[in-house]
Coordinates of C-alpha atoms in Angstrom, one line a residue:
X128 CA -33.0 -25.2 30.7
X129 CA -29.4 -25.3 32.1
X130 CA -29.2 -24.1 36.2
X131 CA -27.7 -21.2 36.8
X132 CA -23.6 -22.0 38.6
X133 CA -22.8 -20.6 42.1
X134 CA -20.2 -18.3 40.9
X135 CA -22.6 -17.1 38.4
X136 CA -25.2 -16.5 41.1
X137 CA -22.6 -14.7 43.3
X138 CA -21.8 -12.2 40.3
X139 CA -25.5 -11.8 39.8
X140 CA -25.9 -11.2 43.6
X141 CA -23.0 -8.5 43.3
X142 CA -24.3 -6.5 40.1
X143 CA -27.8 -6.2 41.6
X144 CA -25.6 -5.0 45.2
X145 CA -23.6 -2.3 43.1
X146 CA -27.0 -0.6 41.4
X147 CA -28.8 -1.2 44.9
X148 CA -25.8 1.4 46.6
X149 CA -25.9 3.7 43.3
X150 CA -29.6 4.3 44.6
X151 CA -28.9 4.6 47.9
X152 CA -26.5 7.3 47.3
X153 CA -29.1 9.8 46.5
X154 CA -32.4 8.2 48.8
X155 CA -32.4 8.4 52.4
X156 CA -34.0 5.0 53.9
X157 CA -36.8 2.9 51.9
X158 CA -34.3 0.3 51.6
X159 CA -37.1 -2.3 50.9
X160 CA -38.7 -0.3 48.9
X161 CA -35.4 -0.1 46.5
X162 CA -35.1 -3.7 46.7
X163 CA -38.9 -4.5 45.6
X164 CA -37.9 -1.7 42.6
X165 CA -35.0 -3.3 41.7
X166 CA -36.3 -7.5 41.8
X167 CA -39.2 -5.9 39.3
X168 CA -36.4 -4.8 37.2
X169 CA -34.8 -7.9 36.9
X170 CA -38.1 -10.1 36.4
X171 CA -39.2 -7.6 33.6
X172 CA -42.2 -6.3 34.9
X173 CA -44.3 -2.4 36.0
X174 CA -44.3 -1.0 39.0
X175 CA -47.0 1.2 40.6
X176 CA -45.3 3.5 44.0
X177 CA -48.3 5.1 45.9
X178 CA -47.2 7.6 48.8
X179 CA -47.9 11.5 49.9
X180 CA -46.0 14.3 48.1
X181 CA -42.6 14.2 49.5
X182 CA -41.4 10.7 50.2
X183 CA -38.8 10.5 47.3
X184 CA -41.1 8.8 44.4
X185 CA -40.3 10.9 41.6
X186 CA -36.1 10.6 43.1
X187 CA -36.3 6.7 43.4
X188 CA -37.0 6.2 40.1
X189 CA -34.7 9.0 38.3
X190 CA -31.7 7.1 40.5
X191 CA -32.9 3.6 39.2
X192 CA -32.9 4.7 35.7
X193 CA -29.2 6.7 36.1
X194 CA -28.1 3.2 37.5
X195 CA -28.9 1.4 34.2
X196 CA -27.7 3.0 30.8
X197 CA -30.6 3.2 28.8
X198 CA -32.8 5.8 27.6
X199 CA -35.1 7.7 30.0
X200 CA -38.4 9.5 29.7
X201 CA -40.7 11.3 32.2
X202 CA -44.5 12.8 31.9
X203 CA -46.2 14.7 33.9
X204 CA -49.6 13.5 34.3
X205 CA -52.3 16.2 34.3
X206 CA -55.8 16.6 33.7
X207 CA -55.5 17.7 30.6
X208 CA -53.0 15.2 29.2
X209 CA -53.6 13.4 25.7
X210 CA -53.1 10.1 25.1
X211 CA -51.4 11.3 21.8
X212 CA -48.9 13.0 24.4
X213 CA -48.0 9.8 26.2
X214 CA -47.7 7.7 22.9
X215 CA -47.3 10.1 20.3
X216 CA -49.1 11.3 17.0
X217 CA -49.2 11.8 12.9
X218 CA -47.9 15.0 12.0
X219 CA -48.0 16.5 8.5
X220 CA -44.8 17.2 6.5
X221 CA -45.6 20.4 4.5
X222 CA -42.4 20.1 2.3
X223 CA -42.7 16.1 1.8
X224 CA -46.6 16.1 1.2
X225 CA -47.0 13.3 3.4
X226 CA -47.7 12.5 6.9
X227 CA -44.8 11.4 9.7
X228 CA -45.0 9.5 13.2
X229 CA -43.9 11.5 15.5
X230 CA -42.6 9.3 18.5
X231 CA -43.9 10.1 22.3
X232 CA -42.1 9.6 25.6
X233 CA -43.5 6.1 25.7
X234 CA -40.8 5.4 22.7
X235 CA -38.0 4.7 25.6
X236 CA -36.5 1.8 27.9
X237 CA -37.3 2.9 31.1
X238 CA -40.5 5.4 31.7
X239 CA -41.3 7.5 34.4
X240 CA -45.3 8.3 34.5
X241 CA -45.1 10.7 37.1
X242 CA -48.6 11.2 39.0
X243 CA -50.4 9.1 37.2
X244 CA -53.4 9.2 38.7
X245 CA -54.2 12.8 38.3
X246 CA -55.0 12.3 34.2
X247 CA -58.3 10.9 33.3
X248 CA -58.9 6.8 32.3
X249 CA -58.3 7.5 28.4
X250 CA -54.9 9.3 28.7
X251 CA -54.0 6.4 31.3
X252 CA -55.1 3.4 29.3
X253 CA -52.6 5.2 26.3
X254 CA -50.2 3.0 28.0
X255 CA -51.7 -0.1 28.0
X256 CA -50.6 -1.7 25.1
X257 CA -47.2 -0.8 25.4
X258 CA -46.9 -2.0 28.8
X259 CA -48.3 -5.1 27.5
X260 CA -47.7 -6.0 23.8
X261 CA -44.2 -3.5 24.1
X262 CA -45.3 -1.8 21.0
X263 CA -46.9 1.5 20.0
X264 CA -49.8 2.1 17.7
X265 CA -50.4 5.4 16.1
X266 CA -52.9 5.6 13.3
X267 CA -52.7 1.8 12.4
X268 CA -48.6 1.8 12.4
X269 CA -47.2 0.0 14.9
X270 CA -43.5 0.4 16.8
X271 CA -42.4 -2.3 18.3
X272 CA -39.8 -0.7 21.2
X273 CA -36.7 -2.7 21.7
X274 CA -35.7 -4.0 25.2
X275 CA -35.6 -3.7 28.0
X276 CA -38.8 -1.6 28.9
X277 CA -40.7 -0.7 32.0
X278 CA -42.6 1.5 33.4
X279 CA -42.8 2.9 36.6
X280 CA -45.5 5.1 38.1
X281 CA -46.3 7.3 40.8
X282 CA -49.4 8.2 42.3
X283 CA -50.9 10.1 45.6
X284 CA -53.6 8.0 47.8
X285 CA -56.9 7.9 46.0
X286 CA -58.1 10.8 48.8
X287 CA -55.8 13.4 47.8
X288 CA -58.2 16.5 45.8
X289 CA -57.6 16.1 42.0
X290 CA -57.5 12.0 41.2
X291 CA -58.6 9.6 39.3
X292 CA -58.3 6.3 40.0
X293 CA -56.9 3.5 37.8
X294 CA -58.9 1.4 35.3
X295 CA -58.7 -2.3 37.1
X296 CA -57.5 -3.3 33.5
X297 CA -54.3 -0.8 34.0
X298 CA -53.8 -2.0 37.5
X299 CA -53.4 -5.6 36.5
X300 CA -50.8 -5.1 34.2
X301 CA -48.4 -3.1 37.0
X302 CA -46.6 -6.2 38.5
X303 CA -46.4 -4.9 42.0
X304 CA -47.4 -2.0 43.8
X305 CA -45.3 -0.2 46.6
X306 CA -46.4 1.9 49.1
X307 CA -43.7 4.4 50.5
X308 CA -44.1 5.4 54.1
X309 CA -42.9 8.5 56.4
X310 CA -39.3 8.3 57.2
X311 CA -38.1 7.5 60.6
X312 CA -36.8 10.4 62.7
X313 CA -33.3 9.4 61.8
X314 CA -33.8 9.2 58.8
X315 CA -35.5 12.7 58.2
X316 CA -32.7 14.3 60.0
X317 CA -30.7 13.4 58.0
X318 CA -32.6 14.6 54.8
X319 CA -33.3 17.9 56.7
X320 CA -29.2 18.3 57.1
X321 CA -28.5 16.9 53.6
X322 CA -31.2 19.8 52.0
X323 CA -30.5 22.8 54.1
X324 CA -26.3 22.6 53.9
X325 CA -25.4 22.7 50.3
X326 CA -26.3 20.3 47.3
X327 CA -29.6 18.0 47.4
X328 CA -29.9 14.8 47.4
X329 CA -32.0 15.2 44.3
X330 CA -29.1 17.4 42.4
X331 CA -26.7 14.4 43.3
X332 CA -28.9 12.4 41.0
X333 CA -27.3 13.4 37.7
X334 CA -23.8 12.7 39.2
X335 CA -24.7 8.7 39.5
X336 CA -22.5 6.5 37.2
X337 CA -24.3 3.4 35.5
X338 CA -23.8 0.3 36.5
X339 CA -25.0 -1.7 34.0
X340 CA -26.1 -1.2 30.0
X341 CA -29.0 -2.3 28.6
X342 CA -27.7 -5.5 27.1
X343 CA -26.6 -6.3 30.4
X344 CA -30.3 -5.8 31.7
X345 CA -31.6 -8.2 29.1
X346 CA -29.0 -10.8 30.0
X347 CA -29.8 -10.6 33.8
X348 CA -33.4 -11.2 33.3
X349 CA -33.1 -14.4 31.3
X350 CA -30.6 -15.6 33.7
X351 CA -33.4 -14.8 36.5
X352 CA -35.7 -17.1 34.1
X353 CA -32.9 -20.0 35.1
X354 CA -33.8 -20.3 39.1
X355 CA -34.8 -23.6 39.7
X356 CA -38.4 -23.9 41.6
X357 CA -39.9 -26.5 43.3
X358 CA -43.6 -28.2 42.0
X359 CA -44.3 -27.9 45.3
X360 CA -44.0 -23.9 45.2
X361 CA -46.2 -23.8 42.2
X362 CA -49.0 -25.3 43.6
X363 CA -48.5 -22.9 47.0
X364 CA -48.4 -20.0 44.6
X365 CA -51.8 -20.9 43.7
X366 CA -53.3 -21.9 46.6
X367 CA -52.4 -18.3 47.9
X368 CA -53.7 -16.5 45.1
X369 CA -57.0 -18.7 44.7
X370 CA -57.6 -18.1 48.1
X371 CA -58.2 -14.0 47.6
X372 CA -61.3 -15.2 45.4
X373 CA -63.4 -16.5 47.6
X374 CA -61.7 -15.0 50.9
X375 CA -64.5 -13.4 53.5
X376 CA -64.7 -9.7 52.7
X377 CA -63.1 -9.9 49.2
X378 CA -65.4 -8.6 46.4
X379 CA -62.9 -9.9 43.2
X380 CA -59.9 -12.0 44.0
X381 CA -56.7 -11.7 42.1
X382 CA -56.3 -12.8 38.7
X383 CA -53.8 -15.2 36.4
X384 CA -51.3 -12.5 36.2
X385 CA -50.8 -12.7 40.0
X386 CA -49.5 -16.0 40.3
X387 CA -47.3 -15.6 36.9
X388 CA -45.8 -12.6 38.2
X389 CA -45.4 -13.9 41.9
X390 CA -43.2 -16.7 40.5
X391 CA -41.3 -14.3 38.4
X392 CA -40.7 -11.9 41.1
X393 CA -39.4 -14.9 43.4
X394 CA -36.7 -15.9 41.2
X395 CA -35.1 -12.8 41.2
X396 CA -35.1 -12.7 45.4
X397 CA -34.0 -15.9 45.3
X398 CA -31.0 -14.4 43.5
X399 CA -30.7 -10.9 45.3
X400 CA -30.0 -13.2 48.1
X401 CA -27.3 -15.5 46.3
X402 CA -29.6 -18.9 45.6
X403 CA -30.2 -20.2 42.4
X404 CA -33.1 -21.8 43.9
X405 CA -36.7 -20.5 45.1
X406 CA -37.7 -20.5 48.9
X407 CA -40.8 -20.1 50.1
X408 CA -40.1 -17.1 52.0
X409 CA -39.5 -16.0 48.3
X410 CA -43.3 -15.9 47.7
X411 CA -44.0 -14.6 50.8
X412 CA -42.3 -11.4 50.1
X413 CA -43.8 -11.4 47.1
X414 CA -47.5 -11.4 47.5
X415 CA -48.4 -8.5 49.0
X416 CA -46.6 -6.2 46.6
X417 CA -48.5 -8.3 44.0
X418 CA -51.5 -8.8 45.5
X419 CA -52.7 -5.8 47.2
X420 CA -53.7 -3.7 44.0
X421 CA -55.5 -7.1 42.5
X422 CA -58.1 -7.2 45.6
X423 CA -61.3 -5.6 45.5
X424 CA -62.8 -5.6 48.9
X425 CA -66.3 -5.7 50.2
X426 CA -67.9 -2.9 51.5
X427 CA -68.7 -4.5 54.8
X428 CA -64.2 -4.7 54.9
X429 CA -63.8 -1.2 54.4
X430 CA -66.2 -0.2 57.0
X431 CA -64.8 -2.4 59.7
X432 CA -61.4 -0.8 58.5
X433 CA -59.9 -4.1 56.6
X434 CA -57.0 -3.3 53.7
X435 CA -55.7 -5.6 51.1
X436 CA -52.5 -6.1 53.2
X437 CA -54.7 -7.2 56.3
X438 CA -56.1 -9.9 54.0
X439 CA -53.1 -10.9 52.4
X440 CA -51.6 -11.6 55.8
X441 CA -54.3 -13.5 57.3
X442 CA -54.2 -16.0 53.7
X443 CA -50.6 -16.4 53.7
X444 CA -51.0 -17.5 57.8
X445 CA -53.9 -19.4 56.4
X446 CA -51.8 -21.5 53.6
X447 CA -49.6 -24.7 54.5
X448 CA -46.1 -23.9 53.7
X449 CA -44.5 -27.0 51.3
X450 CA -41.6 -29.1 53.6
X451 CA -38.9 -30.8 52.0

């Protein structure tokens, strides 16, 4: 596998700057958040944003998907959404006697599942194949959907009246998950002046230019493939996540698709910040967007008020950092 050049890391660094100020055109603050969005682009995987009403999910990812040229699809999640309507369904042709697939919002490159949480487990596990084999099964026919694809959900906290929570199957397959906080008071000023004196922020969202195409996407996440790491960072990789399974007040630790993913997701930082070489601190911003939704905790840790980020933290201080 051939290293990726400095001036080829430098133009990497610039493309993923250009669609990181498309975004911020349109959303007020949440600047990590847009960068964890964006570095899951690149490595090909899900994400999974979790916040109260408000906070610009829905905004984030219609601007991320404006930003790249591909096809874009949206669902509404509700109670009484069929799988058949996230994947699509057979439908009979009267005037050709015969039967014809008739293609769902899943059939796109990037797809917004938009409160998730509020359709029961069957309608949410329609996705699971395609998130994970990238094809679609209707009746015994298969689609396979042409790159790139992801998926990127939203969801209210787990207390909100009227949801369901995800299938630990589902969850797995999400590479990260974000959570979006309140704005600071800056920042909602500036969202109160920007909404009360003319055109939203969310109306500006059409306006955005792409930045790049589709092919471009593709090319940028084997390129990401190319960042050289370290053994040494493997084996810290796993040390973290083997740690969460056997870690005092975790029920289940996090599985082989944590570490996989970590790795992936630390490339593409590497690159976001001009290196065509992993860091530790790489990882380390890594793992609790990609570990938080694989813990299960103990009873006794929710009681005494523990979350997944509170454990995370305490392994990561836990776990020798390799030296040169």
């Amino acid at each position: 596998m051939t290293a990726l050049g400095a001036q080829q890391t430098e133009q990497i660094r610039d493309t993923i700057s250009a669609i990181r100020q498309n975004i911020q055109q349109v959303l007020v603050g949440q600047h990590e958040i847009v960068d964890d969005v964006i570095a899951v682009l690149l490595a090909g995987g899900h994400v999974l944003l979790e916040g109260v009403p408000g906070l610009g999910k829905t905004l984030l990812v219609r601007a991320l998907a404006r930003s790249v040229d591909v096809e874009f699809s949206r669902i509404q999640f509700t109670p009484d959404l069929m799988p058949s309507d996230v994947v699509g369904h057979s439908l009979y042709n009267m005037g050709k006697g015969e039967f014809e697939l008739k293609k769902g919002p899943a059939y796109t490159n990037i797809l917004l599942a938009d409160e998730i949480n509020r359709a029961p487990a069957k309608t949410q596990a329609a996705l699971l194949e395609v998130m994970q084999e990238l094809q679609i099964t209707i009746d015994g026919t298969s689609m396979v959907l042409e790159g790139p694809f992801m998926v990127m959900a939203t969801q209210n906290p787990l207390d909100q009246e009227g949801t369901y929570p995800l299938p630990e199957a589902e969850l797995d397959r999400f590479m990260v998950k974000l959570k979006l906080g309140y704005p600071s008071l800056e920042q909602e000023l500036k969202l109160l002046l920007l909404n009360t004196g003319g055109e939203s922020n969310e109306a500006q969202v059409s306006t955005l230019q792409p930045v790049i195409n589709g092919a471009q996407l593709m090319q940028l996440r084997t390129l990401a493939t190319k960042v050289l790491v370290d053994d040494k960072l493997y084996r810290y990789v796993l040390d973290i996540v083997r740690k969460t399974r056997s870690w005092p007040g975790v029920l289940h630790g996090a599985g082989v698709r944590a570490s996989i993913n970590m790795i992936k997701l630390a490339k593409v930082r590497a690159l976001m910040n001009g290196r065509e070489f992993v860091i530790p601190d790489d990882i380390k911003l890594s793992a609790k967007p990609i570990l938080r939704h694989r813990i299960i905790l103990s009873a006794e840790a929710e009681l005494e008020g523990t979350n997944e980020d509170d454990i995370i933290s305490a392994i990561l201080m836990k776990t020798e950092v390799p030296r040169e």
